[in-house]
C-alpha positions in Angstrom: 91.3 81.5 65.3 93.7 80.2 68.0 95.7 83.4 67.9 92.5 85.4 68.5 91.6 83.1 71.4 94.9 83.8 73.1 94.6 87.5 72.6 91.2 87.5 74.1 92.4 85.3 77.0 95.2 87.7 77.7 92.8 90.7 77.6 90.4 89.0 80.0 93.2 88.1 82.3 94.3 91.7 82.5 90.8 92.9 82.9 90.1 90.6 85.9 92.8 92.4 87.8 91.7 95.9 86.9 90.1 97.7 89.8 88.0 100.6 90.8 90.9 101.4 93.1 92.9 102.9 90.1 93.6 106.5 90.9 92.7 106.0 94.6 94.9 105.1 97.5 94.1 101.5 98.5 93.7 101.3 102.3 92.1 99.0 104.8 88.8 99.5 106.6 89.8 99.3 110.2 87.7 98.9 113.4 89.3 100.4 116.5 88.0 99.0 119.7 89.0 98.9 123.4 89.1 95.6 125.4 88.9 97.3 128.8 87.0 100.6 129.0 88.9 103.1 131.1 89.4 106.8 130.6 93.0 106.1 129.3 92.0 103.5 126.8 89.1 105.6 125.4 91.4 108.6 125.0 94.0 106.5 123.3 91.3 104.9 121.0 90.0 108.3 119.9 93.6 109.6 119.3 94.5 106.6 117.2 91.3 106.8 115.2 91.9 110.4 114.5 95.5 109.7 113.4 94.5 106.9 111.0 91.6 108.9 109.5 93.2 112.3 109.2 96.4 111.0 107.6 94.5 108.8 105.1 96.2 105.6 106.4 92.9 103.8 106.6 89.1 104.1 106.7 87.9 103.9 110.3 84.7 102.0 110.6 81.8 102.9 113.0 81.9 101.3 116.4 81.0 97.6 116.4 77.6 96.9 118.0 77.7 94.6 121.0 81.5 94.3 120.7 82.8 91.4 122.8 85.8 92.7 124.6 87.0 89.7 126.6 87.4 86.9 124.0 90.7 87.9 122.4 93.2 85.1 122.6 95.9 84.1 120.1 98.5 81.4 120.1 102.3 81.9 119.7 101.9 81.8 115.9 99.2 84.6 116.1 96.3 82.3 115.2 93.0 83.2 116.9 91.5 80.9 119.5 88.2 79.2 118.8 86.1 81.8 120.4 88.1 84.7 118.9 87.7 83.1 115.5 84.0 82.9 115.9 83.7 86.6 116.7 86.0 87.5 113.8 83.8 85.6 111.3 81.0 87.9 112.2 82.9 91.0 111.3 81.9 91.2 107.6 82.4 95.0 107.0 86.0 95.5 108.2 89.4 94.3 107.0 91.4 94.8 110.2 90.6 95.1 113.9 92.7 97.2 116.2 92.4 96.4 119.9 93.5 98.8 122.6 94.0 97.8 126.2 95.9 98.7 129.4 97.6 96.0 131.4 99.7 96.6 134.5 100.5 100.2 133.6 101.2 99.3 130.0 99.3 100.5 127.0 98.8 97.7 124.5 97.9 97.8 120.8 97.0 94.6 118.9 96.2 94.5 115.2 94.2 91.6 113.7 93.6 90.5 110.1 89.9 89.7 110.2 89.9 87.5 107.1 93.0 85.4 108.0 91.9 85.5 111.7 95.5 86.2 112.7 97.3 88.6 115.0 99.7 90.8 112.8 101.0 93.3 115.3 101.2 93.6 119.1 103.3 96.0 121.0 103.2 97.7 124.4 104.8 100.7 126.2 104.2 102.4 129.5 101.0 104.4 129.6 103.0 107.6 129.7 104.3 106.7 126.3 100.9 105.7 124.8 101.1 108.2 121.9 104.6 107.0 121.0 103.0 103.5 120.9 100.4 104.8 118.4 103.1 106.2 116.2 105.0 102.9 116.2 101.7 101.2 115.1 101.2 103.8 112.4 104.7 102.9 111.1 103.6 99.3 110.9 100.4 100.3 109.1 102.4 102.3 106.6 104.2 99.1 105.7 100.9 97.2 105.3 99.5 100.0 103.1 102.6 99.8 100.8 102.2 96.1 100.5 98.5 96.6 99.7 99.2 99.1 97.0 101.8 96.8 95.4 99.3 93.9 95.3 96.0 95.7 94.7 96.7 98.5 92.2 94.7 97.9 89.1 96.6 96.7 86.0 96.1 97.8 82.4 97.0 96.8 78.8 98.8 100.1 78.1 101.8 99.3 80.1 105.3 100.3 79.0 106.7 97.0 79.9 106.9 93.5 78.3 107.8 90.2 80.0 109.4 87.4 78.2 110.2 83.8 79.1 107.8 83.5 82.1 106.1 80.2 81.7 102.4 79.7 82.8 103.3 76.6 84.8 106.3 75.6 87.0 107.0 72.5 89.0 107.4 73.1 92.7 110.9 74.2 93.5 111.8 74.9 89.8 114.1 77.9 89.1 112.2 80.9 87.7 114.0 83.5 85.5 112.4 85.9 83.0 113.1 89.0 81.0 111.7 92.5 81.3 111.7 94.7 78.1 111.1 98.4 78.3 109.0 100.3 75.7 110.0 103.6 77.3 112.7 104.9 79.6 111.6 104.2 83.1 112.5 103.1 86.6 111.2 99.5 86.9 110.0 97.7 90.1 109.1 94.0 89.8 107.1 92.4 92.7 106.1 88.8 93.4 102.6 88.7 95.0 101.9 85.4 96.7 98.6 83.6 96.2 95.7 85.1 98.1 98.1 87.6 99.6 98.9 85.0 102.3 102.5 86.3 102.3 104.0 89.7 101.9 105.0 90.8 98.4 108.7 90.3 97.5 110.7 92.9 95.6 112.4 90.9 92.9 113.9 93.9 91.1 115.9 95.9 92.1 117.8 93.5 94.3 121.2 93.3 96.0 123.0 92.4 92.8 120.9 94.5 90.4 120.7 97.8 92.1 120.2 100.0 89.0 116.6 99.6 88.0 116.5 102.4 85.4 115.8 100.6 82.1 116.0 102.5 78.8 113.7 102.0 75.8 114.4 98.8 74.0 116.7 97.4 76.7 116.1 93.9 78.2 117.0 92.8 81.7 117.0 89.2 83.0 115.3 89.0 86.4 116.9 87.8 88.6 120.4 87.4 87.1 122.4 84.2 87.5 123.8 85.3 90.9 120.4 84.9 92.5 118.3 81.8 93.0 114.5 82.4 92.7 112.4 79.3 92.7 108.7 78.4 92.4 106.8 77.7 95.6 107.3 74.3 97.2 103.6 73.9 97.3 100.9 74.2 94.6 99.9 77.8 94.2 99.0 80.6 91.7 101.3 83.6 92.2 101.6 86.9 90.4 104.4 88.9 89.0 103.7 92.6 88.9 105.9 95.1 87.1 105.6 98.8 87.7 107.0 101.5 85.3 107.7 104.9 86.9 109.2 108.1 85.5 110.5 108.9 88.9 112.5 106.8 91.3 110.6 105.7 94.4 113.1 107.4 96.7 110.8 107.0 99.7 111.5 103.2 99.8 114.0 102.1 102.3 115.4 98.9 100.8 116.8 96.7 103.6 117.9 93.1 103.6 120.0 90.8 105.7 123.4 90.1 104.2 122.4 86.5 103.3 119.2 87.6 101.6 119.2 88.1 97.8 116.0 90.2 97.7 115.2 93.5 99.5 112.8 94.0 102.3 110.6 97.0 101.7 110.2 99.5 104.5 108.5 102.9 104.5 110.2 105.9 106.1 107.7 106.0 109.0 109.2 102.8 110.5 112.4 104.6 111.6 112.6 106.6 114.8 109.2 105.6 116.3 110.8 103.8 119.2 112.6 107.0 120.2 109.4 108.9 120.6 109.9 110.9 117.4 106.6 111.4 115.5 106.9 109.4 112.2 106.9 111.2 108.9 103.6 111.1 107.1 105.4 109.9 104.0 104.0 106.5 103.2 101.1 108.1 101.4 103.6 109.7 98.9 105.1 106.3 98.0 101.7 104.6 98.0 100.4 107.3 95.6 103.5 106.8 93.4 102.7 103.0 93.2 99.0 103.6 92.3 99.9 106.2 89.6 102.6 104.0 88.0 101.6 101.9 84.9 101.6 98.2 85.9 101.5 94.9 84.1 100.7 91.6 85.8 101.3 88.0 84.9 100.1 84.9 86.7 101.8 81.6 86.8 100.9 78.3 88.5 103.1 76.0 90.6 102.2 72.3 90.4 103.5 69.3 92.4 106.3 67.2 91.0 
């Protein structure tokens, strides 16, 4: 009876994370508005909306009725001021808010997370380079879409991967090390998704010391290996480990990290070259599609206080 209970619990846990996004590219619903209506800002708004929608980088919402254009203030940490937060709370039908303005001959784009009420991106260029500014923003949006795909793609019980030694509960700061076992030959990507997506997913495997992520059927790999320290959060949380099995290598990833970092930072190809005025590649959709189409298994663990 107890064995049947745990089997049922595991099945329900996996089902909770299944999503109608499976087979679809997960993207944000984005409102694009201007904070000062001039001919330049309206042209830039329409151009950016067309770029987002036509490339599938997001779903552009209808214009916000009675949009308040003069309330947008954020502190140095990017947190919305009181009035800005009040307005964001009213935006129930969008995930992100893109704000376009011109200031002293500069075109400015700001990108706000509506739920977290936080400024995620802000950049400016001379108005003559406003389209270059849009392409730089699209590079940032590509990165956000990849993170979304890594954390939102629905999981299933037919995965080609098995995880061993991952406990359901860890004490804050306790080292975490587990084992991935492959049922088929695959490239494997293992991602840590922080609780409530408050932080960006971390690519645990491959990493600086474990570059070869092609695992053959029956092989077992310890993640991370003993050369890397990976510890539970210092505060209580419920985080997720997501393991993707792919027949093809995700070559579109640019895996960058500082020399002192053990784990890679994930960058899409569109990030490069945007500052130079070169139109970014429309390539993030390729890697996002690869993520969505790859079988994925997910495990959740809890971090508790000492």
